PDB file of C-alpha atoms and ligand atoms in Angstrom:
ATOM      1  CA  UNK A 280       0.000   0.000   0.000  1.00  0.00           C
ATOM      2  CA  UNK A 281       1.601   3.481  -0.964  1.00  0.00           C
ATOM      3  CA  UNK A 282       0.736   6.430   1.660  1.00  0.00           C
ATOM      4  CA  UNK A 283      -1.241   7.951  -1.237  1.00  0.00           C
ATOM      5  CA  UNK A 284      -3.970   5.368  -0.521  1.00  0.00           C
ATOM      6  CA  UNK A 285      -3.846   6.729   3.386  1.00  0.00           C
ATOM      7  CA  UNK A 286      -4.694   9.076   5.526  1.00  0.00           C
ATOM      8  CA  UNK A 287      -1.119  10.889   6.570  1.00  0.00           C
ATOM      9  CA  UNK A 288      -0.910   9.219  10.104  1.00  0.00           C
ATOM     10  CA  UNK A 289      -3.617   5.897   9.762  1.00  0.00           C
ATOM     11  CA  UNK A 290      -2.491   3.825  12.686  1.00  0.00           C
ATOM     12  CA  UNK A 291       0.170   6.114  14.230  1.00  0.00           C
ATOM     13  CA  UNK A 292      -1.055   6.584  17.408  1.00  0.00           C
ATOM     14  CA  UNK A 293      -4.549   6.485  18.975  1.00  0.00           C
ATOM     15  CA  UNK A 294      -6.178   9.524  20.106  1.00  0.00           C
ATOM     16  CA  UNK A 295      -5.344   9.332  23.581  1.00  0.00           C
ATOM     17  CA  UNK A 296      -3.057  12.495  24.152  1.00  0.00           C
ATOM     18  CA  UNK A 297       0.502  11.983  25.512  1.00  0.00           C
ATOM     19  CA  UNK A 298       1.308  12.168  29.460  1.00  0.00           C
ATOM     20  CA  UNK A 299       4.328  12.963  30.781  1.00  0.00           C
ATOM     21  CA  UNK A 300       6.312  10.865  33.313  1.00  0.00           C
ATOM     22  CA  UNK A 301       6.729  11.513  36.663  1.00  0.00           C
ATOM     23  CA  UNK A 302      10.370  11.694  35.997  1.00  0.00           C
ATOM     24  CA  UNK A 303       9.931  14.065  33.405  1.00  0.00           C
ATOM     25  CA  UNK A 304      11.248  17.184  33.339  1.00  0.00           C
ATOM     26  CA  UNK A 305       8.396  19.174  32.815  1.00  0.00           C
ATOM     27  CA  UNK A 306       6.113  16.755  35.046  1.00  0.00           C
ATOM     28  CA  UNK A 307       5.440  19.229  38.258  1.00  0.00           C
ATOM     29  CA  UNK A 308       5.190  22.227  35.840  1.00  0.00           C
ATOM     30  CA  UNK A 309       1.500  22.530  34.723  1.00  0.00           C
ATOM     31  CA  UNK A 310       2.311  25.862  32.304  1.00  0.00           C
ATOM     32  CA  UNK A 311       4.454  23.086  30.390  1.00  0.00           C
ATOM     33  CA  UNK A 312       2.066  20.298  30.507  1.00  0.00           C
ATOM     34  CA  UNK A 313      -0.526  22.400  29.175  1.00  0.00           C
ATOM     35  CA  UNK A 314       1.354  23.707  26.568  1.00  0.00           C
ATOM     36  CA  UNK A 315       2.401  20.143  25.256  1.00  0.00           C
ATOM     37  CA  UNK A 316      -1.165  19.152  25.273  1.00  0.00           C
ATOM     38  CA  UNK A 317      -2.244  22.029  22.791  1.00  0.00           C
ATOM     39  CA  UNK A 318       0.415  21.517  20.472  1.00  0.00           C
ATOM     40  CA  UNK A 319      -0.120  17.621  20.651  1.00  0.00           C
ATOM     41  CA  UNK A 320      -3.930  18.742  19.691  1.00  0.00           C
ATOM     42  CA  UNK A 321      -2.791  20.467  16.439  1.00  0.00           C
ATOM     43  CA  UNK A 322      -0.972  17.755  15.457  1.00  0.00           C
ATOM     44  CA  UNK A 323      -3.600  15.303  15.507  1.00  0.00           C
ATOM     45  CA  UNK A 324      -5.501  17.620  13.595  1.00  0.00           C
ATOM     46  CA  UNK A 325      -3.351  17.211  11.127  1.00  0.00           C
ATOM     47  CA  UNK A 326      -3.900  13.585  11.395  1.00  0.00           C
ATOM     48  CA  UNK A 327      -7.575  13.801  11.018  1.00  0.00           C
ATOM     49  CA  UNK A 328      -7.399  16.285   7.990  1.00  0.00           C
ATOM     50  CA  UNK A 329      -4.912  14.641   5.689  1.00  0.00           C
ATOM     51  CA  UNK A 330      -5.355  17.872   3.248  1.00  0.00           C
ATOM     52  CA  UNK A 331      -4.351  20.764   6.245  1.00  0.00           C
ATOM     53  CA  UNK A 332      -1.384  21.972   6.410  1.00  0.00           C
ATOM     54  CA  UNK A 333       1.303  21.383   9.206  1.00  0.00           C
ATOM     55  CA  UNK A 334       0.254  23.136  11.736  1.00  0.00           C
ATOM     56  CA  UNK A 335       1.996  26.272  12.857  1.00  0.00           C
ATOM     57  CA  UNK A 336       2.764  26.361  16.620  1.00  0.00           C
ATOM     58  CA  UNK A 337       3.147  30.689  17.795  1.00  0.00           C
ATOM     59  CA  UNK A 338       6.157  30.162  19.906  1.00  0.00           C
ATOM     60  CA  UNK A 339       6.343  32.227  22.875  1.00  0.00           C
ATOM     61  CA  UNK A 340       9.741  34.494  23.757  1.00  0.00           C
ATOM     62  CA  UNK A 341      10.640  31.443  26.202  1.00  0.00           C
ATOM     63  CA  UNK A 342      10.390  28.582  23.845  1.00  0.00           C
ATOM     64  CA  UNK A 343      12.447  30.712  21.687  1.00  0.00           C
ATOM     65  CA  UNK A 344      15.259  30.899  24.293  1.00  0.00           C
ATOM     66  CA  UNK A 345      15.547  27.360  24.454  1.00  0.00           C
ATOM     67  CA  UNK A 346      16.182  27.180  21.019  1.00  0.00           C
ATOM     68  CA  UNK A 347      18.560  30.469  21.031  1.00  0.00           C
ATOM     69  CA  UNK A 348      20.613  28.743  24.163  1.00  0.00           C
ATOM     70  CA  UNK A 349      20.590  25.287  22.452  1.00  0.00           C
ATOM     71  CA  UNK A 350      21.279  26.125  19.000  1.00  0.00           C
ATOM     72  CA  UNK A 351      24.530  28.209  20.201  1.00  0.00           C
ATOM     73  CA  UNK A 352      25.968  25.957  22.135  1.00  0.00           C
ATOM     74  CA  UNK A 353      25.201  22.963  19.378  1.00  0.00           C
ATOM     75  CA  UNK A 354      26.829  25.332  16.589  1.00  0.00           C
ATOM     76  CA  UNK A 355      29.955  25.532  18.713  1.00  0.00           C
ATOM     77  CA  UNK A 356      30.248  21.420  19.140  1.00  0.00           C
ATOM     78  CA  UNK A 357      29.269  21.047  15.389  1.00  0.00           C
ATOM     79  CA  UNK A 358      32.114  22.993  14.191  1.00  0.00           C
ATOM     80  CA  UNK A 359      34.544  20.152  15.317  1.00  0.00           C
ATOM     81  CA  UNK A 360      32.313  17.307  15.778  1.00  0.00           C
ATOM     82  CA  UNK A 361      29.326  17.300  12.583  1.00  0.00           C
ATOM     83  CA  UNK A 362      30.294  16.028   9.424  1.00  0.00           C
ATOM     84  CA  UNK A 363      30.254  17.229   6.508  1.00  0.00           C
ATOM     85  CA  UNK A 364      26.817  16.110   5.157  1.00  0.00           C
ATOM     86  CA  UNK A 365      25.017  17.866   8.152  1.00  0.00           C
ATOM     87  CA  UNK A 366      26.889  20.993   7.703  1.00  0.00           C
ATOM     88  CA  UNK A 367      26.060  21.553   4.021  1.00  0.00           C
ATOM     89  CA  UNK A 368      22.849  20.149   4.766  1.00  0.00           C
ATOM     90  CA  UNK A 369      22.075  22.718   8.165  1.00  0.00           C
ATOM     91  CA  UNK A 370      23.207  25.682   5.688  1.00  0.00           C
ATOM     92  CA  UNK A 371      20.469  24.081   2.427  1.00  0.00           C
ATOM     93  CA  UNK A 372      17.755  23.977   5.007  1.00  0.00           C
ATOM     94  CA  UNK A 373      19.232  27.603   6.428  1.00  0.00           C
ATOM     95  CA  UNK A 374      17.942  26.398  10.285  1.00  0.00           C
ATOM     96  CA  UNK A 375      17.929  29.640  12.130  1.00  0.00           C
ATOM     97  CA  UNK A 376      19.664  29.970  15.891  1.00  0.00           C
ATOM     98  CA  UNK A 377      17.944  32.830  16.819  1.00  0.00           C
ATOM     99  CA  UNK A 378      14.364  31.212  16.565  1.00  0.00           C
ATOM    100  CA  UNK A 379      12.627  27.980  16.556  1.00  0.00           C
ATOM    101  CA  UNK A 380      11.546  27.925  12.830  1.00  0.00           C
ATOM    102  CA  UNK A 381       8.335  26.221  11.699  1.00  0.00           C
ATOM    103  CA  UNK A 382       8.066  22.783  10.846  1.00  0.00           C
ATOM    104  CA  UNK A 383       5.787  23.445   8.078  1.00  0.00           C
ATOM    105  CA  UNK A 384       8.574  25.767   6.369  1.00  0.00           C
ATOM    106  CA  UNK A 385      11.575  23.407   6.790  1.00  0.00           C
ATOM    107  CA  UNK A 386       9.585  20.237   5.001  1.00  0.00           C
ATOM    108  CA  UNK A 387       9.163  22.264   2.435  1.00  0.00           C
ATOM    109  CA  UNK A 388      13.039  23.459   2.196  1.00  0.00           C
ATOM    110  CA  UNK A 389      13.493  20.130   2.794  1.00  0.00           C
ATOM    111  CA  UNK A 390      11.461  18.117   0.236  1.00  0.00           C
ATOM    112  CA  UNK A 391      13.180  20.538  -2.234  1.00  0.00           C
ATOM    113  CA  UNK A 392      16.844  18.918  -1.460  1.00  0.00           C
ATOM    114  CA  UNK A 393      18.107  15.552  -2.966  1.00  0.00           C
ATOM    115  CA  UNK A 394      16.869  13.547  -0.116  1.00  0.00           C
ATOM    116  CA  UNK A 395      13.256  14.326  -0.754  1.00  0.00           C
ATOM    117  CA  UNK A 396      12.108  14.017   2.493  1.00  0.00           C
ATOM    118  CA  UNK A 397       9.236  15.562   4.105  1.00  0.00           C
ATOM    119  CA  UNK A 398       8.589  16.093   7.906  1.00  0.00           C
ATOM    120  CA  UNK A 399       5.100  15.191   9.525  1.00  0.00           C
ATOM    121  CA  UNK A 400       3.706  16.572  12.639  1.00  0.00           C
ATOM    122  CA  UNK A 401       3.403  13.740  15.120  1.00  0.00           C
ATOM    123  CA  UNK A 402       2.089  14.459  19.198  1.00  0.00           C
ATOM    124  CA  UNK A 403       4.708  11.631  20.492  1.00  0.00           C
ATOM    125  CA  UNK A 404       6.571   8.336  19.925  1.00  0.00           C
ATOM    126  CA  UNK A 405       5.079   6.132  17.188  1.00  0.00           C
ATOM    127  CA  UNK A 406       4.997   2.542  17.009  1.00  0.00           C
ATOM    128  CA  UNK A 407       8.302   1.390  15.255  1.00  0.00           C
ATOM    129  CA  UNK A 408       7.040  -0.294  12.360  1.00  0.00           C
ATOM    130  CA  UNK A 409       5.062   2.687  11.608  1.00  0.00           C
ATOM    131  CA  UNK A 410       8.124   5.153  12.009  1.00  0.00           C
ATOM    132  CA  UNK A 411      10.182   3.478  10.288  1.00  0.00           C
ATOM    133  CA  UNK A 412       8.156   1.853   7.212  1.00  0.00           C
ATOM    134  CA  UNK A 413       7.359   5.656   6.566  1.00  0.00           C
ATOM    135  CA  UNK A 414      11.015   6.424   5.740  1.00  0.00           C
ATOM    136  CA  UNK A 415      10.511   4.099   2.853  1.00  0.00           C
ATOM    137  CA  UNK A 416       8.101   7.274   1.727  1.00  0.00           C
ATOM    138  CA  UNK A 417      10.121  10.102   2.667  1.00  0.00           C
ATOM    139  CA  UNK A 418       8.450  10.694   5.623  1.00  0.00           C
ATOM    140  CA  UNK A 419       9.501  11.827   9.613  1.00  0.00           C
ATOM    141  CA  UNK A 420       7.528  12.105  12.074  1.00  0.00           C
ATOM    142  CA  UNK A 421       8.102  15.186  13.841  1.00  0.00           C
ATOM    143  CA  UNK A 422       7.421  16.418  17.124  1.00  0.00           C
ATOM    144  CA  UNK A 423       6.661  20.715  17.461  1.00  0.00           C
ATOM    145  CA  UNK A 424       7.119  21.253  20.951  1.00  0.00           C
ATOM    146  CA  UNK A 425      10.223  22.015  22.814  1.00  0.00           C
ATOM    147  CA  UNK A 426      12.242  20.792  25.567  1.00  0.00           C
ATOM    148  CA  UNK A 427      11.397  22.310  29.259  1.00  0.00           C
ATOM    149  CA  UNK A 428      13.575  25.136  30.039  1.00  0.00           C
ATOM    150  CA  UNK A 429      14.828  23.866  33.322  1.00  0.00           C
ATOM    151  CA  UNK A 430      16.683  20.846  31.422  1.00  0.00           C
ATOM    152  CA  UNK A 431      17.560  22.869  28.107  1.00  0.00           C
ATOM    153  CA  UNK A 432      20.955  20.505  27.021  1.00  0.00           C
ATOM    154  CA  UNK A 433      18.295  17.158  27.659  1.00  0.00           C
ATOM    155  CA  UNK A 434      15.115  15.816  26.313  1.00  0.00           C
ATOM    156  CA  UNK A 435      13.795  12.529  27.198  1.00  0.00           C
ATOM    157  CA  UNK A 436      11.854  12.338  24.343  1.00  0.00           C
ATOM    158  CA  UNK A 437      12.483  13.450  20.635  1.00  0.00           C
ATOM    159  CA  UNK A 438      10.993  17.226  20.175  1.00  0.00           C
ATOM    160  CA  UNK A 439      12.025  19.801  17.466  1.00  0.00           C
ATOM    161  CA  UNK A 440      15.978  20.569  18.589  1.00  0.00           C
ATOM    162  CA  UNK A 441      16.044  16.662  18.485  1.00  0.00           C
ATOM    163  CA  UNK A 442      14.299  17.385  14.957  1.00  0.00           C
ATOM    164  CA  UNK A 443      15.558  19.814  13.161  1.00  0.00           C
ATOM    165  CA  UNK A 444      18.932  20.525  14.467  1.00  0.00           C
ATOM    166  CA  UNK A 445      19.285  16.986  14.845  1.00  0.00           C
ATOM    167  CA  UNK A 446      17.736  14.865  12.011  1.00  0.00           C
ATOM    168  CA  UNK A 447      16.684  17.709   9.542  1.00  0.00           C
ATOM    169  CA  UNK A 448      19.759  18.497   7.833  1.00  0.00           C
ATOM    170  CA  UNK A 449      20.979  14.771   7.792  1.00  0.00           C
ATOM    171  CA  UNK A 450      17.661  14.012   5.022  1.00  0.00           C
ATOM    172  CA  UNK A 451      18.997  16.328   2.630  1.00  0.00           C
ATOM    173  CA  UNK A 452      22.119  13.888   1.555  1.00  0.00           C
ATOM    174  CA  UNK A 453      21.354  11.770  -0.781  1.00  0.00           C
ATOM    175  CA  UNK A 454      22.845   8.588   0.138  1.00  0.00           C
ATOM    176  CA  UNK A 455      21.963   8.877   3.760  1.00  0.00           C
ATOM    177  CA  UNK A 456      18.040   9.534   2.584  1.00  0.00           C
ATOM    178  CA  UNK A 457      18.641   6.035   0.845  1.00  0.00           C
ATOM    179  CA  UNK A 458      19.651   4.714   3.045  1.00  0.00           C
ATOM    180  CA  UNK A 459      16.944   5.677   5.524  1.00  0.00           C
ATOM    181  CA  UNK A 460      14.371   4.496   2.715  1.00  0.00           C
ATOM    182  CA  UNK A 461      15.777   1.275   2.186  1.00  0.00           C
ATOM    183  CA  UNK A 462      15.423   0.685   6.135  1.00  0.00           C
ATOM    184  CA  UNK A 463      11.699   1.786   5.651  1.00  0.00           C
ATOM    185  CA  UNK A 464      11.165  -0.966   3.245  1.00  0.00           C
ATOM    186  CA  UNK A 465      12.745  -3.356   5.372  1.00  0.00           C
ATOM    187  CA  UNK A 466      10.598  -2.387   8.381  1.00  0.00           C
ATOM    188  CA  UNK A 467       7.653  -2.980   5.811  1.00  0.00           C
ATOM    189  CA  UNK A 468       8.388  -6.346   4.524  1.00  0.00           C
ATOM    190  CA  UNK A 469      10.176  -7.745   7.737  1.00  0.00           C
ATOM    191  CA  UNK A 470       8.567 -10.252  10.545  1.00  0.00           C
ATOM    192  CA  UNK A 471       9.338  -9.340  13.673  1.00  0.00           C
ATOM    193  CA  UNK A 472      13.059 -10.512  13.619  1.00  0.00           C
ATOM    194  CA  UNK A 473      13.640  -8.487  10.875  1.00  0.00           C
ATOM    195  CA  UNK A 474      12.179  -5.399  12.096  1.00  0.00           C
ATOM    196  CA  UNK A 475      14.415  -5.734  14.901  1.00  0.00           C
ATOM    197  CA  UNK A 476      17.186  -5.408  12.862  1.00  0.00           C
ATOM    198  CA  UNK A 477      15.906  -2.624  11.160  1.00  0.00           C
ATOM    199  CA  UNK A 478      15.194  -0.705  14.100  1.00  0.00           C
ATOM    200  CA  UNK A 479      18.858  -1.323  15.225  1.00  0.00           C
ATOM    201  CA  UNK A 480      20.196  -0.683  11.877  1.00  0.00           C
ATOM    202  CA  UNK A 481      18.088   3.091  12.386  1.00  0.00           C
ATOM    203  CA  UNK A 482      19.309   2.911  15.820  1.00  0.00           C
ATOM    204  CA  UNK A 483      23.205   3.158  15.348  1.00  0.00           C
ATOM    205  CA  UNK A 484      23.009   5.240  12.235  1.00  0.00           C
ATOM    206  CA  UNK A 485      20.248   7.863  12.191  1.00  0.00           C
ATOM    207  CA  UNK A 486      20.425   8.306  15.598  1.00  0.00           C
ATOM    208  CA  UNK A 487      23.783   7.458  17.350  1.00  0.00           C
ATOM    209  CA  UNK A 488      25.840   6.552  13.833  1.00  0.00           C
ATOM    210  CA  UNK A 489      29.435   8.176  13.247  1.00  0.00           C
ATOM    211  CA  UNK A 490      31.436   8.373  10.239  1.00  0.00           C
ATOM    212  CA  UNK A 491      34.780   8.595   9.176  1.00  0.00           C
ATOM    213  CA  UNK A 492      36.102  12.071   7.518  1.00  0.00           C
ATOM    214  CA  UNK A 493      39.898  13.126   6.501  1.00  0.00           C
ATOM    215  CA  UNK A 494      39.953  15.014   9.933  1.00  0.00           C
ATOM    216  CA  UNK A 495      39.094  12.498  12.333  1.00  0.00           C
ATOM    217  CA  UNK A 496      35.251  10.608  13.662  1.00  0.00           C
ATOM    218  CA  UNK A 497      32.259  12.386  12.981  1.00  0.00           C
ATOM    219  CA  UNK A 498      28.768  12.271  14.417  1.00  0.00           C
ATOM    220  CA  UNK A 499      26.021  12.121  11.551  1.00  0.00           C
ATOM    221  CA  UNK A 500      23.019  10.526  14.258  1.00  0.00           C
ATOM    222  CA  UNK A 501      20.543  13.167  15.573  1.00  0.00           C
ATOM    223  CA  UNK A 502      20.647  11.950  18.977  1.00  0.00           C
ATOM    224  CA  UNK A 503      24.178  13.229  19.210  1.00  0.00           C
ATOM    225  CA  UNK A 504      23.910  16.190  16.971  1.00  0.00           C
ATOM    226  CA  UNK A 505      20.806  17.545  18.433  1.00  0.00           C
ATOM    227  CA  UNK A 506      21.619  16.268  21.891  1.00  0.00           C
ATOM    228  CA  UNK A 507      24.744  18.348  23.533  1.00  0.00           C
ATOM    229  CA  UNK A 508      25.116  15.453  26.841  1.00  0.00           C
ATOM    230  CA  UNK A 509      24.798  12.550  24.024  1.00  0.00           C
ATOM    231  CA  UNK A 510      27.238  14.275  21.609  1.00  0.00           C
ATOM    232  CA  UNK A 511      30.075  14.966  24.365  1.00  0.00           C
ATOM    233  CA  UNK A 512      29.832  11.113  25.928  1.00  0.00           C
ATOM    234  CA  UNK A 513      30.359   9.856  22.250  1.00  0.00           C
ATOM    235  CA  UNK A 514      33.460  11.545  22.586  1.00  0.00           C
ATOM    236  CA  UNK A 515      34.543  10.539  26.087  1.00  0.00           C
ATOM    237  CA  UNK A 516      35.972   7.636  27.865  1.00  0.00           C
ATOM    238  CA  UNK A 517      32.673   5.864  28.669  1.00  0.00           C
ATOM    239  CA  UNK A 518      32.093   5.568  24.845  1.00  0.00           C
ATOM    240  CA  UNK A 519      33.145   2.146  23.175  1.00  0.00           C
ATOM    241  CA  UNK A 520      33.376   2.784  19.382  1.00  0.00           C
ATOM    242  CA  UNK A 521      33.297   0.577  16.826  1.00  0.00           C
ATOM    243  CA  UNK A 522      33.746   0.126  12.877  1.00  0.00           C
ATOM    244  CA  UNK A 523      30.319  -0.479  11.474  1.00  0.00           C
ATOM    245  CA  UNK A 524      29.763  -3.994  10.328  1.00  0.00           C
ATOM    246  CA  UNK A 525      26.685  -4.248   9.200  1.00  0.00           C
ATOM    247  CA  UNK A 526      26.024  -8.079  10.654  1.00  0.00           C
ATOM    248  CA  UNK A 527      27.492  -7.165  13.891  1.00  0.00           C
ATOM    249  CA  UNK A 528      25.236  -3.902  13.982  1.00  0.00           C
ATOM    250  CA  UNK A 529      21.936  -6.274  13.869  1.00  0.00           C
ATOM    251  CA  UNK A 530      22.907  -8.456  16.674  1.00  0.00           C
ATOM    252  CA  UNK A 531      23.496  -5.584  19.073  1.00  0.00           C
ATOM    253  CA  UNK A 532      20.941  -4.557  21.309  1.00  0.00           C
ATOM    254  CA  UNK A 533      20.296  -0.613  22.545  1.00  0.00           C
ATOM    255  CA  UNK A 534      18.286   1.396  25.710  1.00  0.00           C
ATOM    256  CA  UNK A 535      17.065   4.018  24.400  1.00  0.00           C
ATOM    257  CA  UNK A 536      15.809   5.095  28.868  1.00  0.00           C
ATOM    258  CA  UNK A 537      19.829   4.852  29.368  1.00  0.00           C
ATOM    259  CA  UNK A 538      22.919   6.344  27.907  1.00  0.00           C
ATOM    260  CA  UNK A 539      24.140   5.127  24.336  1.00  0.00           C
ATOM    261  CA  UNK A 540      27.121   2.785  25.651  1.00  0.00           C
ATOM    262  CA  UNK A 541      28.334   1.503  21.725  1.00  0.00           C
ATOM    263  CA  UNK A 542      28.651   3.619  18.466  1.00  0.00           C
ATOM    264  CA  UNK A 543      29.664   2.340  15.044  1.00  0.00           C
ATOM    265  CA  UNK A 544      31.334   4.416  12.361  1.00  0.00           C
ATOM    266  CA  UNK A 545      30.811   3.951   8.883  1.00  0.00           C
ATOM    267  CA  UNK A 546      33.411   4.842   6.439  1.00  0.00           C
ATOM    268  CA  UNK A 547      31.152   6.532   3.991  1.00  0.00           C
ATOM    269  CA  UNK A 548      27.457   7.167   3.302  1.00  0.00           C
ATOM    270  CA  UNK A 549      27.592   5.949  -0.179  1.00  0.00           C
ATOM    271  CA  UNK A 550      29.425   2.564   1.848  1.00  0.00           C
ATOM    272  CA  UNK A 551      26.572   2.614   4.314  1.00  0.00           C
ATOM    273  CA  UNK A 552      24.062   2.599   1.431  1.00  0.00           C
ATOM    274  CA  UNK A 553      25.849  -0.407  -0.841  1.00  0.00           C
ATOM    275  CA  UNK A 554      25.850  -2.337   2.405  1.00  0.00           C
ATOM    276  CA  UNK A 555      22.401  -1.760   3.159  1.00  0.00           C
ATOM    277  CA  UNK A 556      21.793  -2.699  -0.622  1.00  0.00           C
ATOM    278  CA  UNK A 557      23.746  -6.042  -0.528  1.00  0.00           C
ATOM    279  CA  UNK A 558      22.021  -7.110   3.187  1.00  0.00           C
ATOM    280  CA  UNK A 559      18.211  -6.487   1.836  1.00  0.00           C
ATOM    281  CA  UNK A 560      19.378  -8.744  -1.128  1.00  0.00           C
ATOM    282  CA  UNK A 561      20.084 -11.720   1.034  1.00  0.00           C
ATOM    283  CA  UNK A 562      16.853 -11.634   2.690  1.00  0.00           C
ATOM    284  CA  UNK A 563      14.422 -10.412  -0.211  1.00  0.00           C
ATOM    285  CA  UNK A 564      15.023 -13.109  -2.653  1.00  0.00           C
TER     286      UNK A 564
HETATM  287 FE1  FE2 B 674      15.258  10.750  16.419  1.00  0.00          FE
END
């Protein structure tokens, strides 16, 4: 079935709106949990009127700080520790730090890039076939709302730093948007063990994957890039890092409630793709 024949989020979620944990950040602060509720209401509108447009979210002064103090502090680490791709990709989509942006307005830049992809507005974690067969689409899900402001180098949860200063500019390459497809269509035609591997495959490359560049290891995954704690432990001495091998990859497990302990580096995109090419070959035929 192609997502033409579908409503944009059929089966995503139900309609019951997302709750906090009692470890959350943001748990004890009702200001914040009413906030996430309206924006999680706009985005199932979306759901319910395939046709609408994302929905714009009027970001107040200190949502916008959050941004401003994140997206400083993440330019800083990028210079030494993004690659390439993400660079040239964070200057296509032209992701501003003095503002959150609107999700509606970087799809669009977005779509427009090699990659193709689009970014759909999503009130919380989705099931992960249904994440992940939607790559196969050129489709995200995408959270709007932002991290609480007493935690502002953390999120628990993916929301749009995690987004679009982490995955965002990675979508415009395209080898890694193959990539990311060809794991869709995994997740679509696999059983269960299969989608496990798929999901660990996503794991240790979209979100936690590093690559190898003439000046040293680079982090292409948006939990480092849009994460400042996640990107500086890749770097330090708790981190074990690996070189990516592709069969070793889908045999290792991950936490995602407790720090990334393994990273694998790839030595290319265009590598990461051919592998990916050659592994859904073995188990398509
Ligand atoms: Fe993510």
């Amino acid at each position: 079935m192609s997502l033409d024949d579908q409503s944009p989020h059929d089966g995503v979620l139900d309609d019951t709106l997302p709750v906090l944990d009692l470890d959350h950040p943001g748990a004890s602060d009702p200001a914040y949990r009413a906030r996430r509720l309206q924006i999680a209401r706009a985005a199932q509108q979306f759901r319910r009127d395939p046709d609408g447009a994302v929905p714009e979210v009027e970001y107040v002064e200190e949502e916008h700080a959050v941004w401003r103090e994140v997206a400083a502090v993440l330019r800083e680490l990028h210079q030494e520790r993004a690659c390439e791709a993400y660079r040239l990709g964070r200057d296509r989509l032209a992701l501003p730090t003095d503002h959150i942006p609107q999700l509606g307005e970087i799809s669009r830049r977005l779509a427009a890039t090699e990659g193709g992809f689009r970014l759909w507005p999503v009130e919380g974690l989705v099931l992960p076939r249904i994440f992940l067969t939607h790559l196969e689409q050129g489709v995200m899900h995408a959270t709007q709302y932002i991290r609480h402001p007493s935690r502002p180098f953390f999120t628990p949860e993916p929301d749009i730093i995690h987004v679009l200063l982490g995955h965002a500019p990675m979508f415009a390459d395209a080898d890694f948007a193959a990539f990311s497809r060809l794991v869709g269509k995994g997740a679509r035609l696999a059983d269960d063990d299969h989608l496990e591997h798929m999901s660990r495959l996503y794991w240790f490359t979209v979100e936690f994957g590093l690559v190898e560049e003439a000046g040293g290891i680079k982090a292409f995954g948006a939990g480092l890039l849009g994460g400042v704690e996640d990107l500086e432990r890749a770097y330090s001495d708790e981190a074990e890092v690996k070189p990516f091998v592709l069969e070793e990859v889908i045999e290792t497990g991950y936490d995602y409630e407790h720090p990334q302990p393994t990273y694998f580096v790839i030595p290319s995109f265009a590598e990461l793709r051919r592998q990916m090419e050659r592994f859904m070959g073995t188990w398509m035929d």
